[in-house]
XYZ file of C-alpha atoms in Angstrom:
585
model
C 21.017 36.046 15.899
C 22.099 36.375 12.292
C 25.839 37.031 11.755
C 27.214 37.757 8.089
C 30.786 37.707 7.946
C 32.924 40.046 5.969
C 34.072 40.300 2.251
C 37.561 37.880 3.497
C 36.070 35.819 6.196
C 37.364 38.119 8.541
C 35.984 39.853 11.977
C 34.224 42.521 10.364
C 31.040 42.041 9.373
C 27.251 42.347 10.066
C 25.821 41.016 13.305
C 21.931 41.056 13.904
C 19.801 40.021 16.779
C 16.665 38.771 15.401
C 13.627 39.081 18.412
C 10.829 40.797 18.530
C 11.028 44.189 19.508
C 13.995 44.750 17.358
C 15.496 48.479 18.182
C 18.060 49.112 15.217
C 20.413 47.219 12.663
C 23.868 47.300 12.615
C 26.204 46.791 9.939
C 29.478 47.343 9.799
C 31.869 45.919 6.943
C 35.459 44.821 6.911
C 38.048 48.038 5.370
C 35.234 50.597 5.922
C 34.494 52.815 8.886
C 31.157 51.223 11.401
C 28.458 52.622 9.901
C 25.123 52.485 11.936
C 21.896 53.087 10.914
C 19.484 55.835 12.640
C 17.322 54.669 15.102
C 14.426 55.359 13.357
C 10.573 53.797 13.451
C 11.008 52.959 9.800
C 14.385 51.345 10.539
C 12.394 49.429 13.417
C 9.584 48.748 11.196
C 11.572 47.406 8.399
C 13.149 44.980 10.979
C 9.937 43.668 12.641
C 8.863 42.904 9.090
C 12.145 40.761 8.297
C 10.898 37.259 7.078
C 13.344 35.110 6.420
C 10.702 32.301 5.099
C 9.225 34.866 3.040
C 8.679 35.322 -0.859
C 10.744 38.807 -1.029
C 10.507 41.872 0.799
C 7.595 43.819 1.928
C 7.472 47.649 2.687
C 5.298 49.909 5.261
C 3.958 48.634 8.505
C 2.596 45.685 7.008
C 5.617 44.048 7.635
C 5.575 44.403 11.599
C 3.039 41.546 12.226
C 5.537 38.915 10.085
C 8.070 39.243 11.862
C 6.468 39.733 14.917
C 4.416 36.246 13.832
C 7.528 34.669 13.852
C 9.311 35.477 16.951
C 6.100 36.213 18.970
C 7.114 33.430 21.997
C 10.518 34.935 22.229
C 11.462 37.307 25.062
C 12.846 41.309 23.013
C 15.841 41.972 23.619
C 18.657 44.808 22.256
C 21.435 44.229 19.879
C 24.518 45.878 19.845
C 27.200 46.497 16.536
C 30.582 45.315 17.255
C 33.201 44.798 14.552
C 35.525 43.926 17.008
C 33.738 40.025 18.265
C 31.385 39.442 15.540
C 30.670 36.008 17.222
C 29.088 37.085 20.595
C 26.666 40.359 21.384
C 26.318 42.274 24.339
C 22.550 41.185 24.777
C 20.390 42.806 27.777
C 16.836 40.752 28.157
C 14.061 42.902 28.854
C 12.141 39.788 30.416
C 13.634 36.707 30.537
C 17.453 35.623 30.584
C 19.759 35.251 28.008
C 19.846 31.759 28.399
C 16.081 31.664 27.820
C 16.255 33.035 24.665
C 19.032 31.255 23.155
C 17.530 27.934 24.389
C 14.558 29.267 22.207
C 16.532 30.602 19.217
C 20.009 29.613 18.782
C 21.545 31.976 16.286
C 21.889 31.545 12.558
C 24.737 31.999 10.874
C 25.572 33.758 7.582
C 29.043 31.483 6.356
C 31.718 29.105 7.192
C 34.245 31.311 7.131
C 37.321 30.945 4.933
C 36.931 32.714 1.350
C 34.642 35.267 0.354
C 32.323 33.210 -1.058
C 32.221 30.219 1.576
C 31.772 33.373 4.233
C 28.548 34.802 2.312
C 26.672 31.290 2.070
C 23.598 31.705 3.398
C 22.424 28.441 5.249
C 20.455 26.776 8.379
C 21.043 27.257 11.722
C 20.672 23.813 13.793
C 18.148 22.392 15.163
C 16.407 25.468 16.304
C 16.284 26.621 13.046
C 12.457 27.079 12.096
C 12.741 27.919 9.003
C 14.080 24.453 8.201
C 11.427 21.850 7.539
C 13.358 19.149 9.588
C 12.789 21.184 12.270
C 9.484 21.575 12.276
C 6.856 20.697 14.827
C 5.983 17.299 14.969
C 1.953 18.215 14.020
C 2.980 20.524 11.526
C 4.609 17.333 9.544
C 2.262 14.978 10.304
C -0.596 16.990 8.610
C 1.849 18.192 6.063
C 2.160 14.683 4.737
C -1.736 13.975 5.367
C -2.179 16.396 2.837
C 0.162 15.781 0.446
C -1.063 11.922 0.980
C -4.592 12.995 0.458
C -4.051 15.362 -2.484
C -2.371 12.415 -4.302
C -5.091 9.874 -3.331
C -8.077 11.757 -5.099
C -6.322 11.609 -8.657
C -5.656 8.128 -8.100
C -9.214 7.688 -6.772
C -10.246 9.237 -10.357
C -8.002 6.727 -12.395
C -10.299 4.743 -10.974
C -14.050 5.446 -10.115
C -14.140 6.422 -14.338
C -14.145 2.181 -14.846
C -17.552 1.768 -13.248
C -19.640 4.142 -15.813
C -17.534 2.212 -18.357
C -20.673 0.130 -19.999
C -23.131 3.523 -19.451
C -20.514 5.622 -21.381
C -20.182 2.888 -24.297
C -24.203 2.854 -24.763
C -24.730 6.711 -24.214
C -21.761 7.299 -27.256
C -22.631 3.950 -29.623
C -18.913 3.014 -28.822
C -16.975 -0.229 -27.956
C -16.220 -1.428 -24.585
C -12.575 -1.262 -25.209
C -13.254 2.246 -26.844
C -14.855 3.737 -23.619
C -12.327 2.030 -21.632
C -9.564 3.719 -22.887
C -10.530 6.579 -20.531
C -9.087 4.819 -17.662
C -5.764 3.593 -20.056
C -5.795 7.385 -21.166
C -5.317 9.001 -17.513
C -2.394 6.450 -16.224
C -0.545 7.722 -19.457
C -0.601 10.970 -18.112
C 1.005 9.992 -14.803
C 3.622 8.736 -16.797
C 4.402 11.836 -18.634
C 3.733 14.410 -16.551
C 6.443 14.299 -13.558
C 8.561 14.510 -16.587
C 7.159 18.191 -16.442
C 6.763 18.443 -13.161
C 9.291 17.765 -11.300
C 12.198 19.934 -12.695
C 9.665 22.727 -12.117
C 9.468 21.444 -8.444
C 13.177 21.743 -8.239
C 13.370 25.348 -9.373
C 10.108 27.181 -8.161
C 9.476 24.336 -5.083
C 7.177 22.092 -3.972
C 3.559 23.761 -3.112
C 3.185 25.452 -6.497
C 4.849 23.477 -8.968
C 2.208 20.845 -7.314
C -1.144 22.554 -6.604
C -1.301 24.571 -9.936
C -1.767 21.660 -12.191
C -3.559 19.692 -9.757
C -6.205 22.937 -10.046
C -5.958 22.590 -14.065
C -6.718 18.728 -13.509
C -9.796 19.052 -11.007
C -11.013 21.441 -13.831
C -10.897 18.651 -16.264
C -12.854 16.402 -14.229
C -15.436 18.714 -14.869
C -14.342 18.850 -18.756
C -15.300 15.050 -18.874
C -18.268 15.234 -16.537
C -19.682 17.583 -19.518
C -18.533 16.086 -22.568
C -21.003 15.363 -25.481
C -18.813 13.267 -27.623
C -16.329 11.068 -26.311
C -13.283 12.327 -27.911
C -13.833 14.648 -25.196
C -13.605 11.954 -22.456
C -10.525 10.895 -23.497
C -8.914 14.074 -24.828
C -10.035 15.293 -20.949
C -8.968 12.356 -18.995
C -5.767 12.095 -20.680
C -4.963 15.821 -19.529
C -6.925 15.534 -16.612
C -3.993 12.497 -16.015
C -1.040 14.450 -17.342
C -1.870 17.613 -14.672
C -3.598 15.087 -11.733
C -0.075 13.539 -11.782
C 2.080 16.750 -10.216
C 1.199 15.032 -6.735
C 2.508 12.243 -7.514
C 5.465 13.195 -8.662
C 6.155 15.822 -5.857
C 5.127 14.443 -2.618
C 8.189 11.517 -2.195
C 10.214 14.691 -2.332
C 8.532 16.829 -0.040
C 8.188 14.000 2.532
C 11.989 13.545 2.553
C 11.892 17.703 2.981
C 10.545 17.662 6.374
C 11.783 13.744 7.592
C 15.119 12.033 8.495
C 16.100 9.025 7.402
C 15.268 7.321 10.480
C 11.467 8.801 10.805
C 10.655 8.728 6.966
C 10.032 4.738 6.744
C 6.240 5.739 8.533
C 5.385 8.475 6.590
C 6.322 6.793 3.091
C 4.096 3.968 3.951
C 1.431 5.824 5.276
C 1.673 7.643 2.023
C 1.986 5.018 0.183
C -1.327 3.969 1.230
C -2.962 6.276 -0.459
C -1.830 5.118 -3.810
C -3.277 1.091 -3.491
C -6.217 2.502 -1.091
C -7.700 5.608 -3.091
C -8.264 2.804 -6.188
C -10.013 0.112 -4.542
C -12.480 3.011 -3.059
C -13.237 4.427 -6.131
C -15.153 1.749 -7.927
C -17.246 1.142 -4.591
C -17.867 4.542 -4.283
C -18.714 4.781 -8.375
C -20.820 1.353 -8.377
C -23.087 3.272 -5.818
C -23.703 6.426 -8.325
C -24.800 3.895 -10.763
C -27.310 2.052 -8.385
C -28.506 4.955 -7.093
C -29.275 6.009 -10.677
C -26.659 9.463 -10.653
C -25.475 8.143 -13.769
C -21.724 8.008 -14.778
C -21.071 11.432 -15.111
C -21.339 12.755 -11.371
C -18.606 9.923 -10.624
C -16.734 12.958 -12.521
C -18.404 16.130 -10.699
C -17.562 13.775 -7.489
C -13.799 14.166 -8.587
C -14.127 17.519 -9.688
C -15.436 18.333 -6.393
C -13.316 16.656 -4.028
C -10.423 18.062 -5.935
C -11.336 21.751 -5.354
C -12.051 21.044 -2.237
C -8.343 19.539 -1.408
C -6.740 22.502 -3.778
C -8.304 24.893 -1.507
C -7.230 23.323 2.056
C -3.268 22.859 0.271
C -3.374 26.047 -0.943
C -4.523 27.239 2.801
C -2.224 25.228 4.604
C 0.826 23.776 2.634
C 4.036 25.732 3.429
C 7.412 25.385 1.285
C 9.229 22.808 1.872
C 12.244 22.672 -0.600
C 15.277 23.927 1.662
C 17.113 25.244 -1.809
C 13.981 27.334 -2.349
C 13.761 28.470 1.781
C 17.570 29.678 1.704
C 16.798 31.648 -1.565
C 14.556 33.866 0.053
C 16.018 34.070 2.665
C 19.067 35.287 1.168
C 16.894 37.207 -0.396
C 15.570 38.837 3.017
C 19.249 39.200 4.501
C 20.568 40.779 1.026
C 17.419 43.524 1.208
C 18.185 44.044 5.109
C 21.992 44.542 5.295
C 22.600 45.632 2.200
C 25.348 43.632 1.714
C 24.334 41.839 -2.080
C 27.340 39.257 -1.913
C 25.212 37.486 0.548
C 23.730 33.809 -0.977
C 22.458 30.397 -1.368
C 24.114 27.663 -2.242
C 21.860 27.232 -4.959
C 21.979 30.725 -6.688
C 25.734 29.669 -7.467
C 24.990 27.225 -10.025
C 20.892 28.242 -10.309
C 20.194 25.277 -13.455
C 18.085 26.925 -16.045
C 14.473 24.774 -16.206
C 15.943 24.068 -19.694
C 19.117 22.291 -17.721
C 16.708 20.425 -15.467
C 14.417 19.537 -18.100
C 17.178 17.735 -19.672
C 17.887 16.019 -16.566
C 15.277 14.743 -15.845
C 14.113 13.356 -18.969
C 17.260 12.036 -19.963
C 18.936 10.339 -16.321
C 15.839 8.580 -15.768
C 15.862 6.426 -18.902
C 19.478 5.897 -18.102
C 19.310 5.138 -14.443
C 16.815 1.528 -16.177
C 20.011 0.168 -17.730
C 21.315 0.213 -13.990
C 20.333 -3.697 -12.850
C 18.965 -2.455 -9.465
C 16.877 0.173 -11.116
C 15.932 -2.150 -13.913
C 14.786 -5.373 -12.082
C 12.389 -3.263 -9.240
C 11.088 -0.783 -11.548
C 10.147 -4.269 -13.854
C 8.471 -5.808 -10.692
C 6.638 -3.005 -9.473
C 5.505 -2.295 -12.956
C 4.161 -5.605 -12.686
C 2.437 -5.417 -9.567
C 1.073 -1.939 -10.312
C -0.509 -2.987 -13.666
C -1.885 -6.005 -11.861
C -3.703 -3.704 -9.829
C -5.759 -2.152 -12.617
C -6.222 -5.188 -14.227
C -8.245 -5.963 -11.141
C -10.601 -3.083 -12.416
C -11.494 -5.612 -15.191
C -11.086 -8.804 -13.735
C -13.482 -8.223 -10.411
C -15.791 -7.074 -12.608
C -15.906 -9.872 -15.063
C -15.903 -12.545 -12.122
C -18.405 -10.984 -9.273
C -20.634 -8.548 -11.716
C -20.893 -11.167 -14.920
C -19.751 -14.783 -14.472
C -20.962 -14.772 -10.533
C -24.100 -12.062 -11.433
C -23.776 -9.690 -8.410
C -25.095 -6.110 -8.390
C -22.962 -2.561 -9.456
C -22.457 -2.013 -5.979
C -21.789 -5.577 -4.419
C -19.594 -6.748 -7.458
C -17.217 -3.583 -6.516
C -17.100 -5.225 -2.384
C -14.210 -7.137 -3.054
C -12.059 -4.239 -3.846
C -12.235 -4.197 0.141
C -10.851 -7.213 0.663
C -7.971 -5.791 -1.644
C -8.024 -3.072 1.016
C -7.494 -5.211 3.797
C -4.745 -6.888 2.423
C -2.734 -3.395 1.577
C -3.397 -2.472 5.517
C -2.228 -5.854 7.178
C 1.021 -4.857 4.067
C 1.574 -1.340 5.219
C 1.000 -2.593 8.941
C 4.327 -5.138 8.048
C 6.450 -1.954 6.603
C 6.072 -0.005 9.897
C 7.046 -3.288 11.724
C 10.061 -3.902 9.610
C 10.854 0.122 10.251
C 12.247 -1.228 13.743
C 14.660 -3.397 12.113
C 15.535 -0.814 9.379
C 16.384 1.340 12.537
C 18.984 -0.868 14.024
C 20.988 -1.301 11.293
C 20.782 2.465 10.478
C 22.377 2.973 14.192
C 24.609 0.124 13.151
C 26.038 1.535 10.039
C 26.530 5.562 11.599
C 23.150 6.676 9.848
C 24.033 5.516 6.969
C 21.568 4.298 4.365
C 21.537 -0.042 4.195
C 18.970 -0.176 1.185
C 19.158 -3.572 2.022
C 16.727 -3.735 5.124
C 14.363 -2.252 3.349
C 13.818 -5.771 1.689
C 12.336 -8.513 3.998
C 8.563 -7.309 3.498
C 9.193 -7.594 -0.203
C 10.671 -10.705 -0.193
C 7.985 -12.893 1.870
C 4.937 -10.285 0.191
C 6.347 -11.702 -3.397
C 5.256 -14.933 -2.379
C 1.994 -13.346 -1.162
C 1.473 -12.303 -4.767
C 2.404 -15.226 -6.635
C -0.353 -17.518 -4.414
C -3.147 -15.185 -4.943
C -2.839 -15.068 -8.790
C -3.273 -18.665 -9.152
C -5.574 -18.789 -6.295
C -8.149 -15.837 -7.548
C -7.371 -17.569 -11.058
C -8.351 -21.010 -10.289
C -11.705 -20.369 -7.966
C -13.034 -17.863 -9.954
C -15.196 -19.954 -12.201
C -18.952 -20.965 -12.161
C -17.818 -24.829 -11.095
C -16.932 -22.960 -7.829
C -19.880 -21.899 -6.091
C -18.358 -20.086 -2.478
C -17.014 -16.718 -4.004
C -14.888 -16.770 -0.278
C -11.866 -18.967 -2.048
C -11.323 -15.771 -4.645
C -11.715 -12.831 -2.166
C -8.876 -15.141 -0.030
C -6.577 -14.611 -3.369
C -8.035 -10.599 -3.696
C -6.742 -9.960 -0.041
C -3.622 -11.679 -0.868
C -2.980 -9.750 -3.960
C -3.326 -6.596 -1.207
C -0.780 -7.688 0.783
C 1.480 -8.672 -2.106
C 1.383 -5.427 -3.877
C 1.772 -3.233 -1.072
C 5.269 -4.800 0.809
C 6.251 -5.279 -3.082
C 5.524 -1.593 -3.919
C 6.759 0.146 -1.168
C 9.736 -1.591 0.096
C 10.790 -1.433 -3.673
C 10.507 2.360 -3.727
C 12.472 3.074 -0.262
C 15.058 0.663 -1.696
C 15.139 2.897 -4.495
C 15.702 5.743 -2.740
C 18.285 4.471 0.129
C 20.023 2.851 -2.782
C 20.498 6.086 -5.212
C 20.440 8.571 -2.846
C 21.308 12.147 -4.951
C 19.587 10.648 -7.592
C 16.370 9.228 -6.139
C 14.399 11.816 -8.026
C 15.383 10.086 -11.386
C 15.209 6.515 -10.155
C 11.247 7.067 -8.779
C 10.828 9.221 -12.399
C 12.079 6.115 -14.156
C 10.012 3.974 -12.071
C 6.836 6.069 -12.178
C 6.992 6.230 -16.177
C 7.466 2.930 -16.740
C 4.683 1.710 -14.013
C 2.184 3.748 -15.930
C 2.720 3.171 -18.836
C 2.001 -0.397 -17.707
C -0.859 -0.253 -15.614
C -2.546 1.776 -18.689
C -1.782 -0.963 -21.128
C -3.035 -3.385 -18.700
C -6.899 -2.633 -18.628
C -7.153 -2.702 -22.394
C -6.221 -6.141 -23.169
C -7.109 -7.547 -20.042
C -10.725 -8.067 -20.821
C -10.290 -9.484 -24.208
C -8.244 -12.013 -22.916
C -10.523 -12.832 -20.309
C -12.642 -13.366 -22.450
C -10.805 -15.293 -24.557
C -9.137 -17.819 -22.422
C -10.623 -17.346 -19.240
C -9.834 -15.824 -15.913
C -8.659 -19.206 -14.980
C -5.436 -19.390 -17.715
C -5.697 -15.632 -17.692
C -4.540 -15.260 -13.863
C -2.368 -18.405 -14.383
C -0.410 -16.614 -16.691
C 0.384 -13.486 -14.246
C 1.152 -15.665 -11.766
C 4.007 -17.935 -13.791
C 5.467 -14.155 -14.638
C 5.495 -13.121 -10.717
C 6.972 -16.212 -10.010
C 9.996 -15.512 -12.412
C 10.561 -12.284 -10.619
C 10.522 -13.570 -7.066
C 14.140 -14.005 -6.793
C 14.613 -10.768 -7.322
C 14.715 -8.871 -3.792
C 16.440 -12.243 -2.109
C 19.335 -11.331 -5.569
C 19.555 -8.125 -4.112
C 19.551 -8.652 -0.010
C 22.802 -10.936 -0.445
C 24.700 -9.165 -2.899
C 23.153 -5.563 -3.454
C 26.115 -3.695 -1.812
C 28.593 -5.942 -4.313
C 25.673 -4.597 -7.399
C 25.450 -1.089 -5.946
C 29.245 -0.456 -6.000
C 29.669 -1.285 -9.772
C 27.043 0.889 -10.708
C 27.407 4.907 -11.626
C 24.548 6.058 -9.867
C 24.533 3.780 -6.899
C 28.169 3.750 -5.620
C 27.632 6.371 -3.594
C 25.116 3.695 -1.024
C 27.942 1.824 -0.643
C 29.144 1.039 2.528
């Protein structure tokens, strides 16, 4: 049932009954004499056809079988027009009772009442509410966020299986190493800068399209590079082939916190995050085996091409909106072309920021948001830990393809002993969800960043271990390679509680502005794990994987007191901070 108040917040207003076999619409409006509309087939048609989910409104029969789509489970019933009780309806079941349908669909209401603009506010209606993505059915959000996890995990996948036609692509061109490498540098430079597009265009136009209409543009660059004949091209295409590929990225956290509470989200933000540490160890496997098999280095690029397409067509296919500001836009939209009453609302068309406005935002909070120590300290440490990870792109293939001799497709194994490690990580998250959920109960559903933390703080030692470890066993003097793939698994399990409990801190910690805190993050990360691979090798080289790893492993150490400075006294930090204060409790 949809009831729109009047002009003053008043009795008088519109009251619908939204089922199937809809017979008329009434309207009536406070100061005016009830005016009903004819009960006409067009008038019934124009009904059956009203989507509140919808872009805008449709004309013609074509709209029966939306509607219709919608409320096809639900028993018809009548609606009456009364200006007299706008809050209850003479309803008369054809089928099944009254208390049937409203156990089915509870009505949704138009307005709090009060002034004239509180009473036009369009908004949900409860729990029974479909239109709102928290209330969706539990299948439809797990294979929402399988797909946003998997469209994000193939351009991560292609930062990646680019490093193993590295040495083809420097003989083919007469170019450096470090020249040809770059292509891998040049694509995590475009993560970095491209949510800065990206996400205030989520914000305005939503999540599926803002997302999947670069992530098309970037698949099509994959194909750019797979072509090239020079290699400016490769890196003028995997830079934008980054800066587009990145949208996903960007997007998904969001959308994920569209269609989760608090208390459910912890599993589907590790299982998401997943995809980030798993789609890069796969890549160079999966690329060491086009080499062997003699495919050559560019169909690692028609591979990514491919799979791309092939993900842009099943998102475009079965994605729905998700941003609730968008949602109650249209349908405001919907109610204001049904009633005809055009004070009707979102929340969000009161303000509506101008992409200019959000541009601003969002590329201006974020880099103030790092002089916030919380924001600071974990973006520095999961910069780390993130660039660490494609340094491993180099390193494994210095130690197991050159120093220790292995094969293209063997030297890549250990990346799945990095694997391993991220599962046994992300395992550790869900199991520390259990804990996170007691002292959500605890505080009244309330946010405590704080519990986020104990992964992080025992997977920091994790990390530190396997540095030296990997470091100090990978050398000729040490013939069993098992010593280093102990320190690779490690380095799994390190990153991943590190990485994600850092970024769910992040976001129970800044709550409204999360968005600019993971933006911050996400830039700086990059921009790290980009730098990484092209020094990494010369100093290698230089010094040794030995020293080389040592080195890491001295910084990771300095930055292990960081989550244990937090879980004692982040509630003290939080409250003195302008963006955080509001995680307080």
């Amino acid at each position: 049932m949809i009831h729109a108040r009047g002009a003053n917040g008043g009795h008088g207003g519109v009251l619908l009954s939204s089922s199937a076999p809809l017979h008329r619409l009434c309207e009536a409006r406070e100061g005016a004499n009830e005016q009903t509309l004819a009960e006409k087939s067009t008038s019934r048609d124009r009904m059956h056809g009203f989507d509140t989910g919808a872009a805008g409104p449709q004309t013609g029969r074509k709209q029966v079988k939306d509607w219709r789509g919608i409320c096809k489970d639900f028993p018809p019933r009548r609606a009456t027009c009364s200006t007299e009780q706008p809050d209850r309806m003479s309803e008369h079941p054809a089928n099944d009772s009254a208390a049937d349908w409203n156990e089915a669909l509870k009505e949704s209401t138009v307005g709090a009442g009060g002034s004239f603009q509180a009473a036009n506010v369009v908004g949900f209606s409860g729990d029974a509410d479909r239109l709102n993505p928290q209330n969706w059915p539990m299948r439809k959000k797990v294979y929402t966020t399988a797909l946003w996890a998997l469209t994000t995990s193939w351009i991560t996948f292609a930062s990646a299986i680019y490093s193993t036609g590295t040495a083809q692509i420097s003989q083919e061109f007469h170019v450096s190493y470090d020249v040809a490498n770059a292509g891998t540098s040049l694509l995590v430079f475009g993560f970095a800068l491209g949510p800065m597009l990206w996400a205030p265009l989520c914000e305005v136009y939503g999540r599926k399209w803002p997302a999947l209409a670069p992530y098309f543009v970037s698949a099509a660059f994959a194909f750019g590079t797979a072509t090239a004949k020079d290699i400016q091209t490769i890196l003028i295409t995997r830079f934008f082939a980054g800066v587009f590929g990145s949208s996903p990225i960007s997007i998904t956290g969001g959308s994920i916190v569209d269609i989760w509470s608090p208390r459910q989200r912890g599993t589907p933000m590790v299982c998401y995050g997943i995809t980030i540490a798993a789609a890069p160890t796969l890549g160079p496997i999966i690329g060491g085996a086009f080499i062997a098999s003699g495919c050559g280095w560019r169909w690692t690029e028609y591979l990514t091409g491919i799979v791309m397409m092939a993900q842009f067509a099943l998102d475009a296919l079965w994605l729905d909106e998700s941003h609730a500001d968008v949602l109650l836009t249209r349908k405001a939209h919907w109610l204001r072309t049904a009633t005809g009453n055009f004070a009707l609302h979102a929340k969000w068309e009161e303000t509506s920021p101008t992409f200019r406005d959000l541009l601003s935002t969002y590329l201006v909070r974020p880099f103030q948001m790092l002089f916030d120590p919380i924001c600071l300290l974990l973006t520095i440490y999961t910069s780390f830990v993130y660039a660490i990870l494609y340094a491993s792109l180099e390193s494994f293939a210095l130690e197991y393809g050159q120093i220790r001799g292995w094969g293209p497709v063997v030297s890549q194994l250990p990346f799945l002993a990095l694997l391993s490690g991220c599962l046994v990580a992300a395992a550790a998250n869900i199991y520390n969800n259990i804990y996170y959920g007691k002292k959500l109960v605890a505080n009244n559903f309330k946010p405590v960043p704080e519990a986020r933390l104990p992964p992080m703080m025992y997977g920091g030692f994790a990390f530190s271990a396997s540095l030296f470890l990997f470091g100090w066993t990978s050398s000729k003097h040490v013939s069993s390679p098992w010593p280093s793939i102990v320190g690779v698994f490690l380095t799994g399990v390190g990153f991943t509680t590190i990485f994600q409990s850092s970024l769910q801190y992040l976001v129970d910690t800044f709550t409204h502005y999360s968005a600019s805190a993971i933006a911050a993050n996400t830039f700086v990360r990059s921009m790290a794990a980009g730098a990484f691979p092209l020094f990494v090798w010369p100093m290698y080289k230089k010094i040794g994987i030995d020293w080389g790893s040592t080195i890491f492993a001295l910084v990771s150490v300095l930055l292990l007191p960081a989550p244990f400075l937090f879980f004692k006294w982040g509630n003290r930090i939080r409250a003195r901070g302008e963006f955080s204060k509001l995680s307080t409790y």
